[in-house]
Amino acid sequence: MFSDEIERLRHDNLFRHIKDRGPICPPARILINNIEYINFSSNDYLGLSNHPSIIEAANKAIEKYGLGAGASRLLSGGTELHATLEKKIAEFKGSDAALIFNSGYTANISAIPVLASEGDIIFSDELNHASIIDGCRLSKAKKVIYRHRDVEHLSELIKKEHGKRKMVITDTVFSMDGDIAPLKEISDICTQHDAILYIDDAHGTGVLGSGRGALTHFGIKPTPQIIQMGTFSKALGSYGAFIAADKNVIQWLINTARGFIYSTALPACVIAASLEALNIVQNDLSLIKNLWQNREMLFKGLMDLGFYTINSETPIIPIVVGDTNTTLKFSELLMHHNIYAPAIRPPTVKVPRIRVSVTAAHTEEDINKLLKGLRFAK
Ligand code: PMP
């Protein structure tokens, strides 16, 4: 079964392998098959996933609350830590209330279908994350796709369409291109057309706007018409996701979002880790400063070497080096230099690229090694 399909994937160089890693390494390193690489593949932007006080917080919570949550949140799976994290993340995002979801994927596929349903219209950026696309597919609303970051196109389309409710959905930082949505213009269009704005701030949280995310970055004040989704699994180094929004929206999600209602709650140790990470991000801005310094250093080096990086504006930097085959070979060559920077291929992206993500945990030497490896592979 499926052997022909698998053979086709192999033939087209699209077959994917899992590369599981070994135990914790020094910062920004990854152990694969007992070989240590400098890791340029992680969304752990602030290097928090190995942070001692976060690990300690998780360990203490296991001792206090046990491991598995044992039930969904609406039964008995939640703890007082869940409620505290929701309160803190709502404050951090400047919104009324928040709700934890088990992952970013679950948040998008569960919330979108109940925020826009039959008779409504969703406007979605063509490069939105797969979880948004799947959330839209699950929704009974009409879907209208606008060209990537093209506010004129969005404006044109939103004027033409008439429905009960309109909702514009965009990633804030696009996960494969590393560019940023023009949120100011998008939010103005939403205000003009009385549309809800749903943002996926997975890669903006902990990275933009002193860590508070894209709204702060653009100086946009949260309103009841703005719904902010984000994750604990990237810059916050933990796991899980949240939606921060108006109280009514949160109540509605608690009562309708299937991935929230019908799934076991996140364990308290994961919640404790997210709480500690949030605490660190709020109190130590030096991590975000380092992240952006590293990003600028790497970006300048790539420009000096003449690499094409699409429109990257963030620590996510796509490096376009050729077709799928060339990109795979490039990534393999980098591995020979002990650098892990995977090739991203169709169908994840249309244009194959090496997706580099630089973090606060990289040193100047790490970045120079990457640049040297890239110069060699070119
Ligand atoms: N949204 C975006 C923009 C993402 O990049 C990702 C993860 N790659 C998700 C949602 C899903 O988040 P999670 O990994 O927590 O499921």
mmCIF file of C-alpha atoms and ligand atoms in Angstrom:
data_model
loop_
_atom_site.group_PDB
_atom_site.id
_atom_site.type_symbol
_atom_site.label_atom_id
_atom_site.label_comp_id
_atom_site.label_asym_id
_atom_site.label_seq_id
_atom_site.Cartn_x
_atom_site.Cartn_y
_atom_site.Cartn_z
ATOM 1 C CA MET A 1 0.000 0.000 0.000
ATOM 2 C CA PHE A 2 1.170 3.519 -0.892
ATOM 3 C CA SER A 3 4.420 2.180 -2.367
ATOM 4 C CA ASP A 4 3.827 3.873 -5.754
ATOM 5 C CA GLU A 5 3.054 7.166 -4.051
ATOM 6 C CA ILE A 6 6.150 6.885 -1.878
ATOM 7 C CA GLU A 7 8.269 6.005 -4.903
ATOM 8 C CA ARG A 8 6.989 9.130 -6.653
ATOM 9 C CA LEU A 9 7.978 11.279 -3.669
ATOM 10 C CA ARG A 10 11.456 9.746 -3.717
ATOM 11 C CA HIS A 11 11.736 10.239 -7.470
ATOM 12 C CA ASP A 12 10.791 13.923 -7.150
ATOM 13 C CA ASN A 13 13.218 14.458 -4.242
ATOM 14 C CA LEU A 14 10.258 15.262 -2.009
ATOM 15 C CA PHE A 15 10.504 12.322 0.388
ATOM 16 C CA ARG A 16 10.839 13.564 3.972
ATOM 17 C CA HIS A 17 12.938 11.978 6.714
ATOM 18 C CA ILE A 18 12.551 12.458 10.427
ATOM 19 C CA LYS A 19 15.807 13.544 12.071
ATOM 20 C CA ASP A 20 15.370 13.001 15.798
ATOM 21 C CA ARG A 21 17.887 14.651 18.054
ATOM 22 C CA GLY A 22 19.846 13.573 21.086
ATOM 23 C CA PRO A 23 19.855 15.116 24.577
ATOM 24 C CA ILE A 24 20.460 18.756 25.485
ATOM 25 C CA CYS A 25 23.649 20.196 23.977
ATOM 26 C CA PRO A 26 25.457 23.482 24.564
ATOM 27 C CA PRO A 27 23.415 26.540 23.441
ATOM 28 C CA ALA A 28 22.342 26.596 19.786
ATOM 29 C CA ARG A 29 23.697 23.089 19.194
ATOM 30 C CA ILE A 30 21.853 19.940 18.154
ATOM 31 C CA LEU A 31 22.956 16.326 18.394
ATOM 32 C CA ILE A 32 21.861 14.155 15.453
ATOM 33 C CA ASN A 33 23.161 10.581 15.214
ATOM 34 C CA ASN A 34 25.738 11.504 17.861
ATOM 35 C CA ILE A 35 27.176 14.324 15.771
ATOM 36 C CA GLU A 36 26.932 17.859 17.128
ATOM 37 C CA TYR A 37 25.814 20.581 14.714
ATOM 38 C CA ILE A 38 25.278 24.312 15.102
ATOM 39 C CA ASN A 39 21.520 24.484 14.928
ATOM 40 C CA PHE A 40 20.051 27.020 12.501
ATOM 41 C CA SER A 41 16.719 25.208 12.203
ATOM 42 C CA SER A 42 15.011 26.023 15.477
ATOM 43 C CA ASN A 43 12.248 28.467 16.390
ATOM 44 C CA ASP A 44 13.711 28.636 19.894
ATOM 45 C CA TYR A 45 14.556 32.298 19.119
ATOM 46 C CA LEU A 46 15.606 33.267 22.632
ATOM 47 C CA GLY A 47 17.314 29.984 23.501
ATOM 48 C CA LEU A 48 14.827 29.418 26.318
ATOM 49 C CA SER A 49 14.043 25.751 25.684
ATOM 50 C CA ASN A 50 17.070 24.706 27.792
ATOM 51 C CA HIS A 51 16.927 27.544 30.310
ATOM 52 C CA PRO A 52 17.684 26.219 33.825
ATOM 53 C CA SER A 53 14.938 28.128 35.649
ATOM 54 C CA ILE A 54 12.340 27.003 33.080
ATOM 55 C CA ILE A 55 13.395 23.381 33.468
ATOM 56 C CA GLU A 56 13.286 23.791 37.236
ATOM 57 C CA ALA A 57 9.779 25.273 37.063
ATOM 58 C CA ALA A 58 8.602 22.310 34.954
ATOM 59 C CA ASN A 59 10.205 19.785 37.330
ATOM 60 C CA LYS A 60 8.600 21.383 40.362
ATOM 61 C CA ALA A 61 5.193 21.348 38.664
ATOM 62 C CA ILE A 62 5.520 17.622 37.851
ATOM 63 C CA GLU A 63 6.193 16.938 41.505
ATOM 64 C CA LYS A 64 3.290 19.096 42.607
ATOM 65 C CA TYR A 65 0.630 18.288 39.980
ATOM 66 C CA GLY A 66 1.794 15.000 38.420
ATOM 67 C CA LEU A 67 2.416 14.497 34.719
ATOM 68 C CA GLY A 68 -0.677 13.908 32.579
ATOM 69 C CA ALA A 69 -3.602 16.348 32.914
ATOM 70 C CA GLY A 70 -5.956 13.366 32.883
ATOM 71 C CA ALA A 71 -8.898 15.121 31.256
ATOM 72 C CA SER A 72 -9.931 18.018 29.070
ATOM 73 C CA ARG A 73 -10.035 21.473 30.562
ATOM 74 C CA LEU A 74 -13.836 21.510 30.843
ATOM 75 C CA LEU A 75 -13.747 18.350 32.939
ATOM 76 C CA SER A 76 -10.850 18.306 35.393
ATOM 77 C CA GLY A 77 -7.670 18.696 33.288
ATOM 78 C CA GLY A 78 -6.858 22.317 34.193
ATOM 79 C CA THR A 79 -4.919 23.565 37.211
ATOM 80 C CA GLU A 80 -4.620 26.976 38.838
ATOM 81 C CA LEU A 81 -1.464 27.383 36.728
ATOM 82 C CA HIS A 82 -3.570 27.263 33.541
ATOM 83 C CA ALA A 83 -5.744 30.140 34.760
ATOM 84 C CA THR A 84 -2.689 32.141 35.864
ATOM 85 C CA LEU A 85 -1.007 31.708 32.481
ATOM 86 C CA GLU A 86 -4.178 32.845 30.711
ATOM 87 C CA LYS A 87 -4.356 35.950 32.867
ATOM 88 C CA LYS A 88 -0.668 36.755 32.310
ATOM 89 C CA ILE A 89 -0.703 36.187 28.570
ATOM 90 C CA ALA A 90 -3.849 38.330 28.217
ATOM 91 C CA GLU A 91 -2.071 41.152 30.088
ATOM 92 C CA PHE A 92 1.077 40.691 28.000
ATOM 93 C CA LYS A 93 -0.953 40.947 24.798
ATOM 94 C CA GLY A 94 -3.040 43.855 26.087
ATOM 95 C CA SER A 95 -6.327 42.005 25.726
ATOM 96 C CA ASP A 96 -9.316 41.269 27.911
ATOM 97 C CA ALA A 97 -8.874 37.517 28.247
ATOM 98 C CA ALA A 98 -7.061 34.508 26.817
ATOM 99 C CA LEU A 99 -7.502 30.788 26.306
ATOM 100 C CA ILE A 100 -4.791 28.135 26.128
ATOM 101 C CA PHE A 101 -4.819 25.624 23.269
ATOM 102 C CA ASN A 102 -2.743 22.462 23.040
ATOM 103 C CA SER A 103 -0.757 23.706 20.057
ATOM 104 C CA GLY A 104 -0.739 26.454 17.488
ATOM 105 C CA TYR A 105 -2.059 24.017 14.928
ATOM 106 C CA THR A 106 -4.955 23.087 17.205
ATOM 107 C CA ALA A 107 -5.692 26.745 17.988
ATOM 108 C CA ASN A 108 -6.040 27.686 14.333
ATOM 109 C CA ILE A 109 -8.020 24.662 13.210
ATOM 110 C CA SER A 110 -10.334 24.943 16.217
ATOM 111 C CA ALA A 111 -10.905 28.688 16.473
ATOM 112 C CA ILE A 112 -11.170 29.771 12.843
ATOM 113 C CA PRO A 113 -14.198 27.569 11.959
ATOM 114 C CA VAL A 114 -16.218 28.904 14.905
ATOM 115 C CA LEU A 115 -15.206 32.546 14.480
ATOM 116 C CA ALA A 116 -16.298 32.537 10.830
ATOM 117 C CA SER A 117 -19.025 30.186 9.689
ATOM 118 C CA GLU A 118 -21.844 29.883 7.161
ATOM 119 C CA GLY A 119 -22.698 33.237 5.589
ATOM 120 C CA ASP A 120 -19.415 34.825 6.701
ATOM 121 C CA ILE A 121 -16.357 35.622 4.589
ATOM 122 C CA ILE A 122 -12.705 34.949 5.413
ATOM 123 C CA PHE A 123 -9.951 36.927 3.689
ATOM 124 C CA SER A 124 -6.665 35.052 3.969
ATOM 125 C CA ASP A 125 -3.109 35.903 2.843
ATOM 126 C CA GLU A 126 -1.939 33.388 0.219
ATOM 127 C CA LEU A 127 1.173 32.513 2.278
ATOM 128 C CA ASN A 128 -0.595 31.956 5.607
ATOM 129 C CA HIS A 129 0.529 28.968 7.655
ATOM 130 C CA ALA A 130 -0.881 25.505 6.874
ATOM 131 C CA SER A 131 -2.825 25.493 10.152
ATOM 132 C CA ILE A 132 -4.682 28.644 9.068
ATOM 133 C CA ILE A 133 -5.371 27.106 5.672
ATOM 134 C CA ASP A 134 -6.741 23.990 7.383
ATOM 135 C CA GLY A 135 -8.795 26.124 9.796
ATOM 136 C CA CYS A 136 -10.276 27.921 6.794
ATOM 137 C CA ARG A 137 -11.013 24.591 5.096
ATOM 138 C CA LEU A 138 -12.922 23.467 8.183
ATOM 139 C CA SER A 139 -14.946 26.665 8.245
ATOM 140 C CA LYS A 140 -18.213 26.915 6.317
ATOM 141 C CA ALA A 141 -17.447 30.565 5.526
ATOM 142 C CA LYS A 142 -16.611 31.685 1.997
ATOM 143 C CA LYS A 143 -12.821 31.933 1.550
ATOM 144 C CA VAL A 144 -11.184 34.726 -0.406
ATOM 145 C CA ILE A 145 -7.400 34.591 -0.840
ATOM 146 C CA TYR A 146 -5.471 37.828 -1.307
ATOM 147 C CA ARG A 147 -1.981 38.166 -2.757
ATOM 148 C CA HIS A 148 0.826 37.958 -0.225
ATOM 149 C CA ARG A 149 0.964 41.154 1.896
ATOM 150 C CA ASP A 150 -0.905 42.991 -0.876
ATOM 151 C CA VAL A 151 -3.143 45.483 0.925
ATOM 152 C CA GLU A 152 -4.493 46.953 -2.297
ATOM 153 C CA HIS A 153 -5.661 43.520 -3.364
ATOM 154 C CA LEU A 154 -7.225 42.918 0.049
ATOM 155 C CA SER A 155 -8.949 46.294 -0.091
ATOM 156 C CA GLU A 156 -10.311 45.597 -3.581
ATOM 157 C CA LEU A 157 -11.639 42.168 -2.563
ATOM 158 C CA ILE A 158 -13.151 43.215 0.753
ATOM 159 C CA LYS A 159 -15.144 45.995 -0.950
ATOM 160 C CA LYS A 160 -16.681 43.517 -3.388
ATOM 161 C CA GLU A 161 -17.767 40.854 -0.922
ATOM 162 C CA HIS A 162 -20.892 41.010 1.211
ATOM 163 C CA GLY A 163 -21.634 38.633 4.047
ATOM 164 C CA LYS A 164 -22.858 38.511 7.631
ATOM 165 C CA ARG A 165 -19.379 38.925 9.072
ATOM 166 C CA LYS A 166 -15.958 39.502 7.547
ATOM 167 C CA MET A 167 -12.690 38.238 9.028
ATOM 168 C CA VAL A 168 -9.186 38.959 7.738
ATOM 169 C CA ILE A 169 -6.547 36.408 8.747
ATOM 170 C CA THR A 170 -2.822 36.867 8.480
ATOM 171 C CA ASP A 171 0.410 35.551 9.911
ATOM 172 C CA THR A 172 2.323 38.460 11.466
ATOM 173 C CA VAL A 173 5.752 37.016 10.672
ATOM 174 C CA PHE A 174 5.525 34.562 7.790
ATOM 175 C CA SER A 175 7.145 31.344 8.892
ATOM 176 C CA MET A 176 8.934 30.445 5.675
ATOM 177 C CA ASP A 177 9.758 33.872 4.201
ATOM 178 C CA GLY A 178 10.456 35.744 7.430
ATOM 179 C CA ASP A 179 8.704 38.878 6.213
ATOM 180 C CA ILE A 180 6.138 40.830 8.224
ATOM 181 C CA ALA A 181 2.497 41.529 7.338
ATOM 182 C CA PRO A 182 1.686 45.255 6.876
ATOM 183 C CA LEU A 183 -0.562 45.142 9.918
ATOM 184 C CA LYS A 184 -1.208 48.861 10.220
ATOM 185 C CA GLU A 185 -2.762 49.013 6.754
ATOM 186 C CA ILE A 186 -4.554 45.690 7.237
ATOM 187 C CA SER A 187 -6.049 46.808 10.544
ATOM 188 C CA ASP A 188 -7.191 50.109 8.942
ATOM 189 C CA ILE A 189 -8.925 48.132 6.185
ATOM 190 C CA CYS A 190 -10.606 45.958 8.831
ATOM 191 C CA THR A 191 -11.819 49.042 10.723
ATOM 192 C CA GLN A 192 -13.182 50.589 7.512
ATOM 193 C CA HIS A 193 -15.103 47.441 6.645
ATOM 194 C CA ASP A 194 -16.090 46.423 10.168
ATOM 195 C CA ALA A 195 -14.105 43.204 9.782
ATOM 196 C CA ILE A 196 -12.515 41.090 12.493
ATOM 197 C CA LEU A 197 -8.719 40.906 12.325
ATOM 198 C CA TYR A 198 -7.288 37.492 13.309
ATOM 199 C CA ILE A 199 -3.509 37.460 13.576
ATOM 200 C CA ASP A 200 -1.243 34.444 13.964
ATOM 201 C CA ASP A 201 1.620 35.886 15.993
ATOM 202 C CA ALA A 202 3.455 32.566 16.458
ATOM 203 C CA HIS A 203 6.771 34.005 15.227
ATOM 204 C CA GLY A 204 6.141 37.546 16.497
ATOM 205 C CA THR A 205 5.568 36.653 20.153
ATOM 206 C CA GLY A 206 8.847 37.031 22.058
ATOM 207 C CA VAL A 207 10.478 38.515 18.957
ATOM 208 C CA LEU A 208 8.684 41.731 17.939
ATOM 209 C CA GLY A 209 7.513 44.695 20.019
ATOM 210 C CA SER A 210 9.754 43.976 23.052
ATOM 211 C CA GLY A 211 8.394 40.450 22.985
ATOM 212 C CA ARG A 212 4.753 41.481 23.140
ATOM 213 C CA GLY A 213 4.339 40.796 19.465
ATOM 214 C CA ALA A 214 3.226 42.399 16.258
ATOM 215 C CA LEU A 215 0.540 44.748 17.584
ATOM 216 C CA THR A 216 3.048 46.455 19.888
ATOM 217 C CA HIS A 217 5.616 46.482 17.068
ATOM 218 C CA PHE A 218 3.197 48.469 14.907
ATOM 219 C CA GLY A 219 1.732 50.529 17.773
ATOM 220 C CA ILE A 220 -1.746 49.074 17.185
ATOM 221 C CA LYS A 221 -4.009 49.116 20.214
ATOM 222 C CA PRO A 222 -5.853 45.825 20.779
ATOM 223 C CA THR A 223 -9.610 46.219 20.280
ATOM 224 C CA PRO A 224 -12.516 43.761 20.623
ATOM 225 C CA GLN A 225 -12.310 43.335 16.830
ATOM 226 C CA ILE A 226 -8.727 42.015 17.007
ATOM 227 C CA ILE A 227 -8.012 38.366 17.874
ATOM 228 C CA GLN A 228 -4.398 37.467 18.640
ATOM 229 C CA MET A 229 -3.251 33.885 18.352
ATOM 230 C CA GLY A 230 0.274 32.992 19.465
ATOM 231 C CA THR A 231 2.369 30.048 20.588
ATOM 232 C CA PHE A 232 4.467 29.145 23.604
ATOM 233 C CA SER A 233 6.469 26.756 21.427
ATOM 234 C CA LYS A 234 8.757 29.179 19.629
ATOM 235 C CA ALA A 235 10.455 32.157 21.330
ATOM 236 C CA LEU A 236 9.008 31.087 24.676
ATOM 237 C CA GLY A 237 10.806 27.737 24.392
ATOM 238 C CA SER A 238 7.894 25.719 25.797
ATOM 239 C CA TYR A 239 4.837 24.168 24.165
ATOM 240 C CA GLY A 240 1.204 25.024 23.445
ATOM 241 C CA ALA A 241 -0.623 28.097 22.194
ATOM 242 C CA PHE A 242 -3.140 30.754 23.127
ATOM 243 C CA ILE A 243 -5.761 33.056 21.773
ATOM 244 C CA ALA A 244 -5.933 36.485 23.411
ATOM 245 C CA ALA A 245 -9.105 38.407 22.682
ATOM 246 C CA ASP A 246 -12.238 40.063 23.962
ATOM 247 C CA LYS A 247 -13.989 38.247 26.845
ATOM 248 C CA ASN A 248 -16.976 37.302 24.695
ATOM 249 C CA VAL A 249 -14.735 35.791 22.022
ATOM 250 C CA ILE A 250 -12.970 33.699 24.664
ATOM 251 C CA GLN A 251 -16.282 32.533 26.156
ATOM 252 C CA TRP A 252 -17.462 31.591 22.678
ATOM 253 C CA LEU A 253 -14.279 29.594 22.043
ATOM 254 C CA ILE A 254 -14.612 27.785 25.379
ATOM 255 C CA ASN A 255 -18.094 26.718 24.332
ATOM 256 C CA THR A 256 -17.510 25.848 20.681
ATOM 257 C CA ALA A 257 -13.853 25.281 19.722
ATOM 258 C CA ARG A 258 -13.614 21.530 19.228
ATOM 259 C CA GLY A 259 -9.844 21.238 19.721
ATOM 260 C CA PHE A 260 -10.305 22.886 23.100
ATOM 261 C CA ILE A 261 -13.390 20.956 24.219
ATOM 262 C CA TYR A 262 -12.485 17.471 23.025
ATOM 263 C CA SER A 263 -8.775 17.210 23.859
ATOM 264 C CA THR A 264 -6.874 16.539 27.078
ATOM 265 C CA ALA A 265 -5.481 19.716 28.662
ATOM 266 C CA LEU A 266 -1.770 20.493 28.543
ATOM 267 C CA PRO A 267 0.109 19.105 31.555
ATOM 268 C CA ALA A 268 0.817 21.539 34.405
ATOM 269 C CA CYS A 269 4.587 21.168 33.892
ATOM 270 C CA VAL A 270 4.292 22.609 30.384
ATOM 271 C CA ILE A 271 2.152 25.470 31.703
ATOM 272 C CA ALA A 272 4.667 26.145 34.495
ATOM 273 C CA ALA A 273 7.453 26.284 31.894
ATOM 274 C CA SER A 274 5.471 28.790 29.800
ATOM 275 C CA LEU A 275 4.823 30.933 32.879
ATOM 276 C CA GLU A 276 8.514 31.045 33.733
ATOM 277 C CA ALA A 277 9.430 31.789 30.099
ATOM 278 C CA LEU A 278 6.953 34.666 30.017
ATOM 279 C CA ASN A 279 8.464 35.984 33.216
ATOM 280 C CA ILE A 280 11.972 35.877 31.701
ATOM 281 C CA VAL A 281 10.904 37.558 28.451
ATOM 282 C CA GLN A 282 9.207 40.369 30.352
ATOM 283 C CA ASN A 283 12.123 40.965 32.705
ATOM 284 C CA ASP A 284 15.185 40.408 30.539
ATOM 285 C CA LEU A 285 15.087 42.397 27.337
ATOM 286 C CA SER A 286 18.747 41.578 26.661
ATOM 287 C CA LEU A 287 17.707 38.280 25.061
ATOM 288 C CA ILE A 288 15.620 40.034 22.418
ATOM 289 C CA LYS A 289 18.403 42.566 21.892
ATOM 290 C CA ASN A 290 20.909 39.734 21.278
ATOM 291 C CA LEU A 291 18.492 38.035 18.919
ATOM 292 C CA TRP A 292 18.196 41.135 16.744
ATOM 293 C CA GLN A 293 21.935 41.864 16.852
ATOM 294 C CA ASN A 294 22.595 38.312 15.642
ATOM 295 C CA ARG A 295 19.959 38.672 12.971
ATOM 296 C CA GLU A 296 21.512 41.899 11.675
ATOM 297 C CA MET A 297 24.999 40.377 11.678
ATOM 298 C CA LEU A 298 23.900 37.298 9.746
ATOM 299 C CA PHE A 299 21.769 39.269 7.319
ATOM 300 C CA LYS A 300 24.582 41.677 6.513
ATOM 301 C CA GLY A 301 26.953 38.722 5.960
ATOM 302 C CA LEU A 302 24.451 37.101 3.586
ATOM 303 C CA MET A 303 24.023 40.349 1.652
ATOM 304 C CA ASP A 304 27.812 40.721 1.378
ATOM 305 C CA LEU A 305 27.975 37.208 -0.069
ATOM 306 C CA GLY A 306 25.246 38.093 -2.579
ATOM 307 C CA PHE A 307 22.606 35.595 -1.376
ATOM 308 C CA TYR A 308 18.934 36.093 -2.274
ATOM 309 C CA THR A 309 16.789 36.053 0.870
ATOM 310 C CA ILE A 310 13.363 36.943 -0.584
ATOM 311 C CA ASN A 311 11.988 39.721 1.686
ATOM 312 C CA SER A 312 13.211 38.515 5.075
ATOM 313 C CA GLU A 313 12.895 41.115 7.823
ATOM 314 C CA THR A 314 13.208 38.874 10.882
ATOM 315 C CA PRO A 315 15.384 36.089 12.373
ATOM 316 C CA ILE A 316 13.810 33.732 9.811
ATOM 317 C CA ILE A 317 15.956 34.033 6.697
ATOM 318 C CA PRO A 318 15.202 31.974 3.583
ATOM 319 C CA ILE A 319 18.230 31.471 1.343
ATOM 320 C CA VAL A 320 17.276 30.621 -2.220
ATOM 321 C CA VAL A 321 20.007 28.600 -3.888
ATOM 322 C CA GLY A 322 18.306 26.773 -6.773
ATOM 323 C CA ASP A 323 15.931 23.890 -7.466
ATOM 324 C CA THR A 324 14.961 21.184 -4.961
ATOM 325 C CA ASN A 325 17.959 19.023 -5.782
ATOM 326 C CA THR A 326 20.463 21.863 -5.475
ATOM 327 C CA THR A 327 18.872 23.015 -2.205
ATOM 328 C CA LEU A 328 19.106 19.500 -0.729
ATOM 329 C CA LYS A 329 22.759 19.225 -1.744
ATOM 330 C CA PHE A 330 23.447 22.649 -0.252
ATOM 331 C CA SER A 331 21.950 21.592 3.052
ATOM 332 C CA GLU A 332 24.033 18.366 3.001
ATOM 333 C CA LEU A 333 27.210 20.339 2.321
ATOM 334 C CA LEU A 334 26.428 22.554 5.293
ATOM 335 C CA MET A 335 26.074 19.435 7.420
ATOM 336 C CA HIS A 336 29.642 18.528 6.472
ATOM 337 C CA HIS A 337 30.593 21.835 8.097
ATOM 338 C CA ASN A 338 28.596 20.819 11.187
ATOM 339 C CA ILE A 339 25.832 23.252 10.395
ATOM 340 C CA TYR A 340 22.221 22.160 10.495
ATOM 341 C CA ALA A 341 20.090 24.315 8.198
ATOM 342 C CA PRO A 342 17.451 22.190 6.480
ATOM 343 C CA ALA A 343 16.146 22.474 2.940
ATOM 344 C CA ILE A 344 12.462 23.395 2.731
ATOM 345 C CA ARG A 345 10.784 22.034 -0.367
ATOM 346 C CA PRO A 346 7.406 21.919 -2.062
ATOM 347 C CA PRO A 347 4.648 21.474 -1.045
ATOM 348 C CA THR A 348 5.623 23.440 2.099
ATOM 349 C CA VAL A 349 6.881 26.266 -0.127
ATOM 350 C CA LYS A 350 6.708 26.949 -3.869
ATOM 351 C CA VAL A 351 10.340 28.083 -4.104
ATOM 352 C CA PRO A 352 12.815 25.675 -2.441
ATOM 353 C CA ARG A 353 15.130 27.330 0.063
ATOM 354 C CA ILE A 354 17.471 26.771 2.971
ATOM 355 C CA ARG A 355 15.480 28.141 5.909
ATOM 356 C CA VAL A 356 17.860 29.614 8.428
ATOM 357 C CA SER A 357 16.620 30.813 11.791
ATOM 358 C CA VAL A 358 19.101 32.623 13.958
ATOM 359 C CA THR A 359 18.619 32.903 17.712
ATOM 360 C CA ALA A 360 19.869 34.844 20.722
ATOM 361 C CA ALA A 361 21.872 31.770 21.709
ATOM 362 C CA HIS A 362 24.165 31.851 18.649
ATOM 363 C CA THR A 363 27.590 33.386 19.077
ATOM 364 C CA GLU A 364 29.416 35.602 16.616
ATOM 365 C CA GLU A 365 31.615 32.595 15.887
ATOM 366 C CA ASP A 366 28.559 30.423 15.079
ATOM 367 C CA ILE A 367 27.321 33.013 12.606
ATOM 368 C CA ASN A 368 30.747 33.318 10.999
ATOM 369 C CA LYS A 369 30.889 29.521 10.658
ATOM 370 C CA LEU A 370 27.522 29.534 8.905
ATOM 371 C CA LEU A 371 28.680 32.282 6.533
ATOM 372 C CA LYS A 372 31.893 30.364 5.835
ATOM 373 C CA GLY A 373 29.930 27.162 5.160
ATOM 374 C CA LEU A 374 27.576 29.014 2.829
ATOM 375 C CA ARG A 375 30.454 30.618 0.946
ATOM 376 C CA PHE A 376 31.997 27.192 0.497
ATOM 377 C CA ALA A 377 28.725 25.560 -0.626
ATOM 378 C CA LYS A 378 27.895 28.317 -3.119
HETATM 379 N N1 PMP B 1 1.286 29.188 13.055
HETATM 380 C C1 PMP B 1 2.492 29.417 12.521
HETATM 381 C C2 PMP B 1 2.714 30.691 11.765
HETATM 382 C C3 PMP B 1 3.520 28.475 12.677
HETATM 383 O O1 PMP B 1 4.718 28.683 12.125
HETATM 384 C C4 PMP B 1 3.266 27.301 13.409
HETATM 385 C C5 PMP B 1 4.343 26.261 13.675
HETATM 386 N N2 PMP B 1 5.259 26.046 12.762
HETATM 387 C C6 PMP B 1 1.990 27.117 13.933
HETATM 388 C C7 PMP B 1 1.029 28.063 13.738
HETATM 389 C C8 PMP B 1 1.671 25.867 14.688
HETATM 390 O O2 PMP B 1 2.140 25.975 15.986
HETATM 391 P P1 PMP B 1 2.473 24.652 16.836
HETATM 392 O O3 PMP B 1 3.820 24.211 16.389
HETATM 393 O O4 PMP B 1 2.434 25.117 18.245
HETATM 394 O O5 PMP B 1 1.408 23.663 16.513
#
